[in-house]
PDB file of C-alpha atoms and ligand atoms in Angstrom:
ATOM      1  CA  UNK I   1      16.650 -78.103  16.232  1.00 54.00           C
ATOM      2  CA  UNK I   2      16.640 -81.480  18.176  1.00 63.00           C
ATOM      3  CA  UNK I   3      15.136 -84.363  16.556  1.00 77.00           C
ATOM      4  CA  UNK I   4      11.410 -84.571  17.148  1.00 83.00           C
ATOM      5  CA  UNK I   5      10.595 -88.433  18.792  1.00 83.00           C
ATOM      6  CA  UNK I   6       6.624 -87.680  19.779  1.00 93.00           C
ATOM      7  CA  UNK I   7       4.815 -89.649  17.219  1.00 94.00           C
ATOM      8  CA  UNK I   8       1.743 -87.754  17.130  1.00 96.00           C
ATOM      9  CA  UNK I   9       4.007 -84.956  15.972  1.00 97.00           C
ATOM     10  CA  UNK I  10       3.250 -83.982  12.071  1.00 98.00           C
ATOM     11  CA  UNK I  11       4.905 -84.557   9.087  1.00 98.00           C
ATOM     12  CA  UNK I  12       5.899 -81.642   6.846  1.00 98.00           C
ATOM     13  CA  UNK I  13       5.350 -81.370   3.261  1.00 98.00           C
ATOM     14  CA  UNK I  14       6.356 -78.665   0.702  1.00 98.00           C
ATOM     15  CA  UNK I  15       6.577 -78.025  -2.661  1.00 98.00           C
ATOM     16  CA  UNK I  16       6.335 -74.665  -5.217  1.00 97.00           C
ATOM     17  CA  UNK I  17       2.512 -74.839  -5.245  1.00 95.00           C
ATOM     18  CA  UNK I  18      -0.267 -76.875  -5.179  1.00 95.00           C
ATOM     19  CA  UNK I  19       1.633 -79.775  -7.353  1.00 96.00           C
ATOM     20  CA  UNK I  20       2.990 -81.412  -4.238  1.00 97.00           C
ATOM     21  CA  UNK I  21      -0.519 -82.251  -2.739  1.00 97.00           C
ATOM     22  CA  UNK I  22      -0.199 -85.459  -5.441  1.00 96.00           C
ATOM     23  CA  UNK I  23       2.728 -86.454  -2.711  1.00 98.00           C
ATOM     24  CA  UNK I  24       0.600 -85.664   0.144  1.00 97.00           C
ATOM     25  CA  UNK I  25      -2.640 -87.160  -0.859  1.00 96.00           C
ATOM     26  CA  UNK I  26      -0.240 -90.703  -1.430  1.00 97.00           C
ATOM     27  CA  UNK I  27       1.041 -89.628   2.341  1.00 97.00           C
ATOM     28  CA  UNK I  28      -2.614 -89.367   3.132  1.00 96.00           C
ATOM     29  CA  UNK I  29      -3.566 -92.335   1.572  1.00 96.00           C
ATOM     30  CA  UNK I  30      -0.749 -94.934   2.677  1.00 97.00           C
ATOM     31  CA  UNK I  31      -0.517 -93.412   6.142  1.00 97.00           C
ATOM     32  CA  UNK I  32      -4.030 -92.357   7.116  1.00 95.00           C
ATOM     33  CA  UNK I  33      -3.282 -92.007  11.072  1.00 95.00           C
ATOM     34  CA  UNK I  34      -0.398 -89.630  10.171  1.00 97.00           C
ATOM     35  CA  UNK I  35      -0.815 -85.295  10.889  1.00 97.00           C
ATOM     36  CA  UNK I  36       0.222 -83.453   7.960  1.00 97.00           C
ATOM     37  CA  UNK I  37       1.375 -79.666   8.071  1.00 98.00           C
ATOM     38  CA  UNK I  38       1.806 -79.011   4.070  1.00 98.00           C
ATOM     39  CA  UNK I  39       3.488 -75.588   2.671  1.00 98.00           C
ATOM     40  CA  UNK I  40       2.757 -73.883  -1.286  1.00 97.00           C
ATOM     41  CA  UNK I  41       5.200 -71.325  -1.789  1.00 98.00           C
ATOM     42  CA  UNK I  42       2.979 -69.885  -4.460  1.00 96.00           C
ATOM     43  CA  UNK I  43       4.812 -66.321  -4.174  1.00 97.00           C
ATOM     44  CA  UNK I  44       7.591 -68.101  -5.720  1.00 97.00           C
ATOM     45  CA  UNK I  45       5.982 -70.971  -7.741  1.00 96.00           C
ATOM     46  CA  UNK I  46       7.854 -71.817 -10.589  1.00 96.00           C
ATOM     47  CA  UNK I  47      10.546 -73.265  -8.944  1.00 97.00           C
ATOM     48  CA  UNK I  48      11.328 -74.995 -12.337  1.00 96.00           C
ATOM     49  CA  UNK I  49      12.741 -72.062 -14.306  1.00 94.00           C
ATOM     50  CA  UNK I  50      14.559 -70.928 -10.945  1.00 96.00           C
ATOM     51  CA  UNK I  51      18.838 -70.730 -10.175  1.00 96.00           C
ATOM     52  CA  UNK I  52      20.098 -73.439  -7.953  1.00 96.00           C
ATOM     53  CA  UNK I  53      20.838 -70.790  -5.295  1.00 97.00           C
ATOM     54  CA  UNK I  54      17.213 -69.192  -5.107  1.00 98.00           C
ATOM     55  CA  UNK I  55      15.943 -73.293  -4.894  1.00 98.00           C
ATOM     56  CA  UNK I  56      18.007 -73.597  -1.607  1.00 98.00           C
ATOM     57  CA  UNK I  57      17.344 -70.526  -0.379  1.00 98.00           C
ATOM     58  CA  UNK I  58      13.746 -71.111  -0.532  1.00 98.00           C
ATOM     59  CA  UNK I  59      13.788 -74.559   0.673  1.00 98.00           C
ATOM     60  CA  UNK I  60      15.866 -73.042   3.597  1.00 98.00           C
ATOM     61  CA  UNK I  61      13.806 -70.562   4.819  1.00 98.00           C
ATOM     62  CA  UNK I  62       9.994 -73.494   4.513  1.00 98.00           C
ATOM     63  CA  UNK I  63      12.298 -75.985   6.149  1.00 98.00           C
ATOM     64  CA  UNK I  64      12.831 -73.784   9.033  1.00 98.00           C
ATOM     65  CA  UNK I  65       9.034 -72.538   8.824  1.00 98.00           C
ATOM     66  CA  UNK I  66       8.357 -76.036   8.991  1.00 98.00           C
ATOM     67  CA  UNK I  67      10.462 -76.247  12.250  1.00 97.00           C
ATOM     68  CA  UNK I  68       8.009 -74.205  14.166  1.00 97.00           C
ATOM     69  CA  UNK I  69       5.378 -76.221  14.008  1.00 97.00           C
ATOM     70  CA  UNK I  70       7.214 -79.131  15.262  1.00 97.00           C
ATOM     71  CA  UNK I  71       7.027 -81.389  12.741  1.00 98.00           C
ATOM     72  CA  UNK I  72       9.128 -84.780  12.792  1.00 98.00           C
ATOM     73  CA  UNK I  73       9.820 -85.334   9.355  1.00 98.00           C
ATOM     74  CA  UNK I  74      10.155 -83.449   6.030  1.00 98.00           C
ATOM     75  CA  UNK I  75       9.097 -84.478   2.581  1.00 98.00           C
ATOM     76  CA  UNK I  76      10.271 -82.330  -0.291  1.00 98.00           C
ATOM     77  CA  UNK I  77       7.337 -83.228  -2.580  1.00 98.00           C
ATOM     78  CA  UNK I  78       8.773 -80.915  -5.644  1.00 98.00           C
ATOM     79  CA  UNK I  79      10.905 -82.835  -7.891  1.00 98.00           C
ATOM     80  CA  UNK I  80      12.695 -79.587  -8.488  1.00 98.00           C
ATOM     81  CA  UNK I  81      13.554 -78.883  -5.395  1.00 98.00           C
ATOM     82  CA  UNK I  82      14.224 -82.471  -3.925  1.00 98.00           C
ATOM     83  CA  UNK I  83      16.757 -82.761  -7.514  1.00 98.00           C
ATOM     84  CA  UNK I  84      18.407 -78.989  -6.747  1.00 98.00           C
ATOM     85  CA  UNK I  85      18.582 -78.502  -2.729  1.00 98.00           C
ATOM     86  CA  UNK I  86      18.137 -81.848  -0.768  1.00 98.00           C
ATOM     87  CA  UNK I  87      21.545 -82.336  -0.146  1.00 96.00           C
ATOM     88  CA  UNK I  88      22.123 -78.961   0.752  1.00 96.00           C
ATOM     89  CA  UNK I  89      18.962 -78.516   3.449  1.00 96.00           C
ATOM     90  CA  UNK I  90      18.701 -81.937   4.744  1.00 94.00           C
ATOM     91  CA  UNK I  91      21.891 -81.085   6.624  1.00 92.00           C
ATOM     92  CA  UNK I  92      20.199 -77.949   8.352  1.00 92.00           C
ATOM     93  CA  UNK I  93      18.217 -79.553  10.346  1.00 96.00           C
ATOM     94  CA  UNK I  94      17.693 -82.648  12.543  1.00 95.00           C
ATOM     95  CA  UNK I  95      14.142 -84.124  11.645  1.00 96.00           C
ATOM     96  CA  UNK I  96      14.721 -86.385   8.619  1.00 97.00           C
ATOM     97  CA  UNK I  97      14.041 -85.078   5.147  1.00 98.00           C
ATOM     98  CA  UNK I  98      13.538 -87.049   1.834  1.00 98.00           C
ATOM     99  CA  UNK I  99      13.007 -85.899  -1.452  1.00 98.00           C
ATOM    100  CA  UNK I 100      10.806 -87.721  -4.170  1.00 98.00           C
ATOM    101  CA  UNK I 101      13.860 -88.652  -6.615  1.00 98.00           C
ATOM    102  CA  UNK I 102      15.689 -91.244  -4.700  1.00 98.00           C
ATOM    103  CA  UNK I 103      11.768 -93.172  -4.562  1.00 98.00           C
ATOM    104  CA  UNK I 104      10.901 -92.537  -8.229  1.00 98.00           C
ATOM    105  CA  UNK I 105      14.334 -93.545  -9.643  1.00 98.00           C
ATOM    106  CA  UNK I 106      14.250 -96.895  -7.988  1.00 98.00           C
ATOM    107  CA  UNK I 107      10.492 -97.473  -8.989  1.00 98.00           C
ATOM    108  CA  UNK I 108      11.784 -97.008 -12.811  1.00 98.00           C
ATOM    109  CA  UNK I 109      14.625 -98.906 -12.145  1.00 98.00           C
ATOM    110  CA  UNK I 110      12.842-101.744 -10.584  1.00 98.00           C
ATOM    111  CA  UNK I 111      10.296-101.408 -13.420  1.00 98.00           C
ATOM    112  CA  UNK I 112      12.313-101.237 -16.174  1.00 98.00           C
ATOM    113  CA  UNK I 113      13.489-104.319 -18.037  1.00 98.00           C
ATOM    114  CA  UNK I 114      15.562-102.944 -20.927  1.00 98.00           C
ATOM    115  CA  UNK I 115      17.464-100.376 -18.793  1.00 98.00           C
ATOM    116  CA  UNK I 116      15.480 -97.310 -20.988  1.00 98.00           C
ATOM    117  CA  UNK I 117      14.472 -94.957 -18.792  1.00 98.00           C
ATOM    118  CA  UNK I 118      12.548 -91.517 -19.373  1.00 98.00           C
ATOM    119  CA  UNK I 119      12.206 -88.869 -17.713  1.00 98.00           C
ATOM    120  CA  UNK I 120       9.436 -85.713 -17.976  1.00 98.00           C
ATOM    121  CA  UNK I 121      10.567 -82.857 -15.192  1.00 98.00           C
ATOM    122  CA  UNK I 122      10.731 -78.949 -15.332  1.00 97.00           C
ATOM    123  CA  UNK I 123      13.908 -76.995 -16.963  1.00 96.00           C
ATOM    124  CA  UNK I 124      15.825 -77.116 -13.695  1.00 97.00           C
ATOM    125  CA  UNK I 125      14.921 -80.713 -12.826  1.00 98.00           C
ATOM    126  CA  UNK I 126      16.552 -82.127 -16.054  1.00 98.00           C
ATOM    127  CA  UNK I 127      19.359 -80.050 -16.303  1.00 97.00           C
ATOM    128  CA  UNK I 128      20.545 -80.619 -13.044  1.00 97.00           C
ATOM    129  CA  UNK I 129      20.643 -84.568 -14.372  1.00 98.00           C
ATOM    130  CA  UNK I 130      19.911 -86.000 -10.986  1.00 98.00           C
ATOM    131  CA  UNK I 131      17.412 -88.288 -12.263  1.00 98.00           C
ATOM    132  CA  UNK I 132      20.734 -89.958 -14.072  1.00 98.00           C
ATOM    133  CA  UNK I 133      23.022 -89.483 -11.698  1.00 98.00           C
ATOM    134  CA  UNK I 134      20.778 -91.628  -8.823  1.00 98.00           C
ATOM    135  CA  UNK I 135      19.332 -94.036 -11.333  1.00 98.00           C
ATOM    136  CA  UNK I 136      23.144 -94.275 -12.737  1.00 98.00           C
ATOM    137  CA  UNK I 137      23.922 -95.128  -8.800  1.00 98.00           C
ATOM    138  CA  UNK I 138      21.432 -97.815  -8.887  1.00 98.00           C
ATOM    139  CA  UNK I 139      22.110 -98.953 -12.387  1.00 98.00           C
ATOM    140  CA  UNK I 140      25.165 -98.272 -14.250  1.00 98.00           C
ATOM    141  CA  UNK I 141      23.682 -99.580 -17.245  1.00 98.00           C
ATOM    142  CA  UNK I 142      21.087 -97.602 -17.717  1.00 98.00           C
ATOM    143  CA  UNK I 143      20.097 -95.311 -20.310  1.00 98.00           C
ATOM    144  CA  UNK I 144      18.163 -92.117 -18.934  1.00 98.00           C
ATOM    145  CA  UNK I 145      16.307 -89.852 -21.610  1.00 98.00           C
ATOM    146  CA  UNK I 146      15.118 -86.417 -19.900  1.00 98.00           C
ATOM    147  CA  UNK I 147      12.490 -83.911 -21.476  1.00 98.00           C
ATOM    148  CA  UNK I 148      11.730 -80.836 -19.915  1.00 98.00           C
ATOM    149  CA  UNK I 149       8.374 -80.056 -20.270  1.00 98.00           C
ATOM    150  CA  UNK I 150       7.292 -77.035 -18.565  1.00 96.00           C
ATOM    151  CA  UNK I 151       3.486 -76.433 -20.245  1.00 97.00           C
ATOM    152  CA  UNK I 152       2.437 -79.207 -18.322  1.00 97.00           C
ATOM    153  CA  UNK I 153       2.150 -77.037 -15.214  1.00 95.00           C
ATOM    154  CA  UNK I 154       0.343 -74.177 -16.131  1.00 94.00           C
ATOM    155  CA  UNK I 155      -1.866 -76.367 -17.969  1.00 96.00           C
ATOM    156  CA  UNK I 156      -3.107 -78.372 -14.580  1.00 93.00           C
ATOM    157  CA  UNK I 157      -2.889 -75.708 -13.060  1.00 89.00           C
ATOM    158  CA  UNK I 158      -5.199 -73.954 -15.448  1.00 90.00           C
ATOM    159  CA  UNK I 159      -7.684 -77.191 -15.422  1.00 90.00           C
ATOM    160  CA  UNK I 160      -6.896 -78.447 -18.930  1.00 95.00           C
ATOM    161  CA  UNK I 161      -5.509 -81.725 -17.787  1.00 94.00           C
ATOM    162  CA  UNK I 162      -8.882 -82.905 -20.384  1.00 94.00           C
ATOM    163  CA  UNK I 163      -8.255 -80.517 -22.957  1.00 96.00           C
ATOM    164  CA  UNK I 164      -7.766 -80.782 -26.761  1.00 96.00           C
ATOM    165  CA  UNK I 165      -4.871 -78.542 -26.572  1.00 97.00           C
ATOM    166  CA  UNK I 166      -3.115 -80.796 -23.748  1.00 98.00           C
ATOM    167  CA  UNK I 167      -2.805 -83.691 -26.275  1.00 97.00           C
ATOM    168  CA  UNK I 168      -1.206 -81.283 -28.368  1.00 98.00           C
ATOM    169  CA  UNK I 169       1.772 -80.193 -26.374  1.00 98.00           C
ATOM    170  CA  UNK I 170       1.886 -83.575 -25.007  1.00 98.00           C
ATOM    171  CA  UNK I 171       2.200 -84.810 -28.815  1.00 98.00           C
ATOM    172  CA  UNK I 172       5.191 -81.662 -29.140  1.00 98.00           C
ATOM    173  CA  UNK I 173       6.854 -82.714 -25.888  1.00 98.00           C
ATOM    174  CA  UNK I 174       7.019 -86.664 -26.257  1.00 98.00           C
ATOM    175  CA  UNK I 175       6.684 -87.377 -29.891  1.00 98.00           C
ATOM    176  CA  UNK I 176      10.842 -87.635 -29.742  1.00 98.00           C
ATOM    177  CA  UNK I 177      10.732 -89.695 -26.540  1.00 98.00           C
ATOM    178  CA  UNK I 178       8.174 -91.892 -27.797  1.00 98.00           C
ATOM    179  CA  UNK I 179      10.451 -92.977 -30.717  1.00 98.00           C
ATOM    180  CA  UNK I 180      13.408 -94.192 -28.553  1.00 98.00           C
ATOM    181  CA  UNK I 181      13.048 -97.473 -26.670  1.00 98.00           C
ATOM    182  CA  UNK I 182      12.026 -96.608 -23.214  1.00 98.00           C
ATOM    183  CA  UNK I 183      10.188 -99.363 -21.537  1.00 98.00           C
ATOM    184  CA  UNK I 184      10.232 -96.779 -18.300  1.00 98.00           C
ATOM    185  CA  UNK I 185       8.975 -93.264 -17.732  1.00 98.00           C
ATOM    186  CA  UNK I 186       8.943 -91.215 -14.335  1.00 98.00           C
ATOM    187  CA  UNK I 187       6.714 -88.355 -14.153  1.00 98.00           C
ATOM    188  CA  UNK I 188       9.211 -86.005 -12.204  1.00 98.00           C
ATOM    189  CA  UNK I 189       7.175 -82.856 -11.875  1.00 98.00           C
ATOM    190  CA  UNK I 190       4.378 -82.676  -8.935  1.00 97.00           C
ATOM    191  CA  UNK I 191       1.938 -81.914 -11.809  1.00 96.00           C
ATOM    192  CA  UNK I 192       2.197 -84.558 -13.939  1.00 97.00           C
ATOM    193  CA  UNK I 193       0.557 -87.325 -12.043  1.00 96.00           C
ATOM    194  CA  UNK I 194      -2.504 -85.450 -13.135  1.00 95.00           C
ATOM    195  CA  UNK I 195      -1.732 -85.912 -16.949  1.00 97.00           C
ATOM    196  CA  UNK I 196      -1.143 -89.363 -16.050  1.00 97.00           C
ATOM    197  CA  UNK I 197      -4.147 -90.977 -18.101  1.00 96.00           C
ATOM    198  CA  UNK I 198      -3.167 -89.080 -21.027  1.00 97.00           C
ATOM    199  CA  UNK I 199       0.765 -89.540 -20.992  1.00 98.00           C
ATOM    200  CA  UNK I 200      -0.555 -93.216 -20.546  1.00 97.00           C
ATOM    201  CA  UNK I 201      -2.576 -93.425 -23.763  1.00 97.00           C
ATOM    202  CA  UNK I 202       0.103 -91.222 -25.313  1.00 98.00           C
ATOM    203  CA  UNK I 203       2.494 -94.515 -24.742  1.00 98.00           C
ATOM    204  CA  UNK I 204       0.785 -96.953 -25.006  1.00 97.00           C
ATOM    205  CA  UNK I 205       1.026 -99.988 -22.723  1.00 95.00           C
ATOM    206  CA  UNK I 206       4.157-101.275 -23.671  1.00 95.00           C
ATOM    207  CA  UNK I 207       5.726 -97.785 -21.119  1.00 98.00           C
ATOM    208  CA  UNK I 208       5.257 -98.111 -17.737  1.00 98.00           C
ATOM    209  CA  UNK I 209       4.773 -95.323 -16.117  1.00 98.00           C
ATOM    210  CA  UNK I 210       5.950 -94.045 -12.815  1.00 98.00           C
ATOM    211  CA  UNK I 211       4.460 -91.688 -10.220  1.00 97.00           C
ATOM    212  CA  UNK I 212       7.407 -91.037  -7.929  1.00 98.00           C
ATOM    213  CA  UNK I 213       4.539 -90.028  -4.881  1.00 98.00           C
ATOM    214  CA  UNK I 214       3.574 -93.671  -4.359  1.00 97.00           C
ATOM    215  CA  UNK I 215       7.604 -95.291  -4.010  1.00 97.00           C
ATOM    216  CA  UNK I 216       7.931 -91.360  -1.676  1.00 98.00           C
ATOM    217  CA  UNK I 217       4.933 -92.355   0.649  1.00 98.00           C
ATOM    218  CA  UNK I 218       6.361 -95.865   1.087  1.00 98.00           C
ATOM    219  CA  UNK I 219       9.469 -94.318   2.284  1.00 98.00           C
ATOM    220  CA  UNK I 220       8.269 -92.104   4.343  1.00 98.00           C
ATOM    221  CA  UNK I 221       6.481 -95.266   6.489  1.00 98.00           C
ATOM    222  CA  UNK I 222       9.715 -96.963   6.615  1.00 98.00           C
ATOM    223  CA  UNK I 223      11.589 -94.260   8.010  1.00 97.00           C
ATOM    224  CA  UNK I 224       9.017 -93.656  10.618  1.00 98.00           C
ATOM    225  CA  UNK I 225       8.705 -97.140  11.582  1.00 97.00           C
ATOM    226  CA  UNK I 226      12.494 -97.436  11.817  1.00 97.00           C
ATOM    227  CA  UNK I 227      12.533 -94.497  14.130  1.00 95.00           C
ATOM    228  CA  UNK I 228       9.854 -95.822  16.223  1.00 96.00           C
ATOM    229  CA  UNK I 229       7.965 -92.440  15.116  1.00 97.00           C
ATOM    230  CA  UNK I 230       4.881 -94.074  13.324  1.00 97.00           C
ATOM    231  CA  UNK I 231       1.877 -92.210  14.563  1.00 97.00           C
ATOM    232  CA  UNK I 232       0.055 -95.664  16.001  1.00 93.00           C
ATOM    233  CA  UNK I 233      -2.971 -93.728  18.181  1.00 91.00           C
ATOM    234  CA  UNK I 234      -5.601 -94.931  15.977  1.00 90.00           C
ATOM    235  CA  UNK I 235      -6.816 -90.745  15.858  1.00 90.00           C
ATOM    236  CA  UNK I 236      -8.427 -89.586  12.586  1.00 89.00           C
ATOM    237  CA  UNK I 237      -5.358 -87.496  11.457  1.00 94.00           C
ATOM    238  CA  UNK I 238      -5.242 -83.158  11.230  1.00 94.00           C
ATOM    239  CA  UNK I 239      -3.784 -81.421   8.075  1.00 96.00           C
ATOM    240  CA  UNK I 240      -3.122 -77.989   7.943  1.00 96.00           C
ATOM    241  CA  UNK I 241      -2.200 -75.716   4.983  1.00 97.00           C
ATOM    242  CA  UNK I 242      -0.146 -72.727   4.507  1.00 98.00           C
ATOM    243  CA  UNK I 243       0.813 -70.793   0.958  1.00 98.00           C
ATOM    244  CA  UNK I 244       2.815 -67.671   0.879  1.00 98.00           C
ATOM    245  CA  UNK I 245       0.426 -66.124  -1.534  1.00 97.00           C
ATOM    246  CA  UNK I 246      -3.073 -66.103  -3.304  1.00 95.00           C
ATOM    247  CA  UNK I 247      -4.524 -68.843  -0.545  1.00 95.00           C
ATOM    248  CA  UNK I 248      -8.133 -68.430  -2.592  1.00 93.00           C
ATOM    249  CA  UNK I 249      -6.979 -70.031  -5.881  1.00 92.00           C
ATOM    250  CA  UNK I 250      -4.890 -72.188  -3.759  1.00 94.00           C
ATOM    251  CA  UNK I 251      -7.984 -73.823  -1.966  1.00 94.00           C
ATOM    252  CA  UNK I 252      -9.748 -74.213  -5.008  1.00 91.00           C
ATOM    253  CA  UNK I 253      -7.061 -75.966  -6.962  1.00 92.00           C
ATOM    254  CA  UNK I 254      -6.483 -78.254  -3.952  1.00 94.00           C
ATOM    255  CA  UNK I 255     -10.325 -79.376  -4.181  1.00 91.00           C
ATOM    256  CA  UNK I 256      -9.771 -80.256  -6.777  1.00 90.00           C
ATOM    257  CA  UNK I 257      -6.778 -82.678  -5.908  1.00 93.00           C
ATOM    258  CA  UNK I 258      -7.856 -83.598  -3.020  1.00 93.00           C
ATOM    259  CA  UNK I 259     -10.895 -85.845  -2.412  1.00 78.00           C
ATOM    260  CA  UNK I 260     -12.292 -84.025   0.589  1.00 74.00           C
ATOM    261  CA  UNK I 261     -12.752 -80.790   1.117  1.00 77.00           C
ATOM    262  CA  UNK I 262     -10.181 -78.337   2.419  1.00 84.00           C
ATOM    263  CA  UNK I 263     -11.193 -76.047   4.788  1.00 78.00           C
ATOM    264  CA  UNK I 264      -8.627 -73.291   4.614  1.00 85.00           C
ATOM    265  CA  UNK I 265      -5.415 -72.431   3.751  1.00 94.00           C
ATOM    266  CA  UNK I 266      -3.399 -69.676   5.737  1.00 96.00           C
ATOM    267  CA  UNK I 267      -1.180 -67.467   4.645  1.00 97.00           C
ATOM    268  CA  UNK I 268       2.592 -67.106   5.906  1.00 98.00           C
ATOM    269  CA  UNK I 269       5.072 -64.415   5.290  1.00 98.00           C
ATOM    270  CA  UNK I 270       7.677 -66.928   4.081  1.00 98.00           C
ATOM    271  CA  UNK I 271      10.928 -64.370   3.515  1.00 97.00           C
ATOM    272  CA  UNK I 272      10.510 -63.891   7.454  1.00 97.00           C
ATOM    273  CA  UNK I 273      12.008 -67.494   7.981  1.00 97.00           C
TER     274      UNK I 273
HETATM  275  N1  DGL U 301       6.831 -78.864  -8.079  1.00 50.76           N
HETATM  276  C1  DGL U 301       7.753 -77.861  -9.237  1.00 50.76           C
HETATM  277  C2  DGL U 301       8.034 -80.017  -9.646  1.00 50.76           C
HETATM  278  O1  DGL U 301       7.768 -80.745  -8.956  1.00 50.76           O
HETATM  279  C3  DGL U 301       6.834 -77.928 -10.670  1.00 50.76           C
HETATM  280  C4  DGL U 301       6.310 -76.935 -10.566  1.00 50.76           C
HETATM  281  C5  DGL U 301       7.483 -75.801 -10.597  1.00 50.76           C
HETATM  282  O2  DGL U 301       8.317 -75.604 -11.742  1.00 50.76           O
HETATM  283  O3  DGL U 301       7.532 -75.476  -9.453  1.00 50.76           O
HETATM  284  O4  DGL U 301       9.330 -79.874 -10.234  1.00 50.76           O
END
């Protein structure tokens, strides 16, 4: 595929499911004129417990699907896919591809004063140590403490973000991290920003909480400007949503994450790509 210099072309955003909407909503907020095509791989979620090979294969298929929508840039909103597949799949397309790990790591390195950074994420993200490697490239002295928190994803998807059980699960996963000297903590999974206020309350004011979505949208803006492909038409943006399964459930959850009503979500047979 050729690079796409049409500034009105959409941004492709993808995730293993609904969680990547926390990144899409930040792009909508910071880049209100950019059109978006979102793909959630709801048939194959969670990615957090899958192997690197599967995640690379899934991400490649999704990129080929997004190419059929003539996207001008692709954002891998999923931390797990960013950690395991970004380097492999960005070779396969001519459009710029960014993930959430580098922006999240950079925000944490800028925020930390004592250089001790916590990262919460899926099993696969933490096991890959991608956050640790990227942080250490930026600050070799940094100490990174990772913790997989797999139950956070179903808790959010079940609408339990404010439920008392979630407080207990946060304590089970993060009590050890709270006893360390971390002064900065990365919410290294798409769903965790939806637990942000609970996690902030748990750590208290001494720990700075980083949501990589914010910095990712800023990076996207920079890339679009550098390449001269930012949409400066001033027109209202249009958004399209695709999933690989359970479109109704996605629409229902999406309407709790995004601040406007999603009309419809379309089904795609992603194995065809
Ligand atoms: N989107 C995934 C991530 O950010 C979380 C859900 C999953 O395991 O697929 O890592």
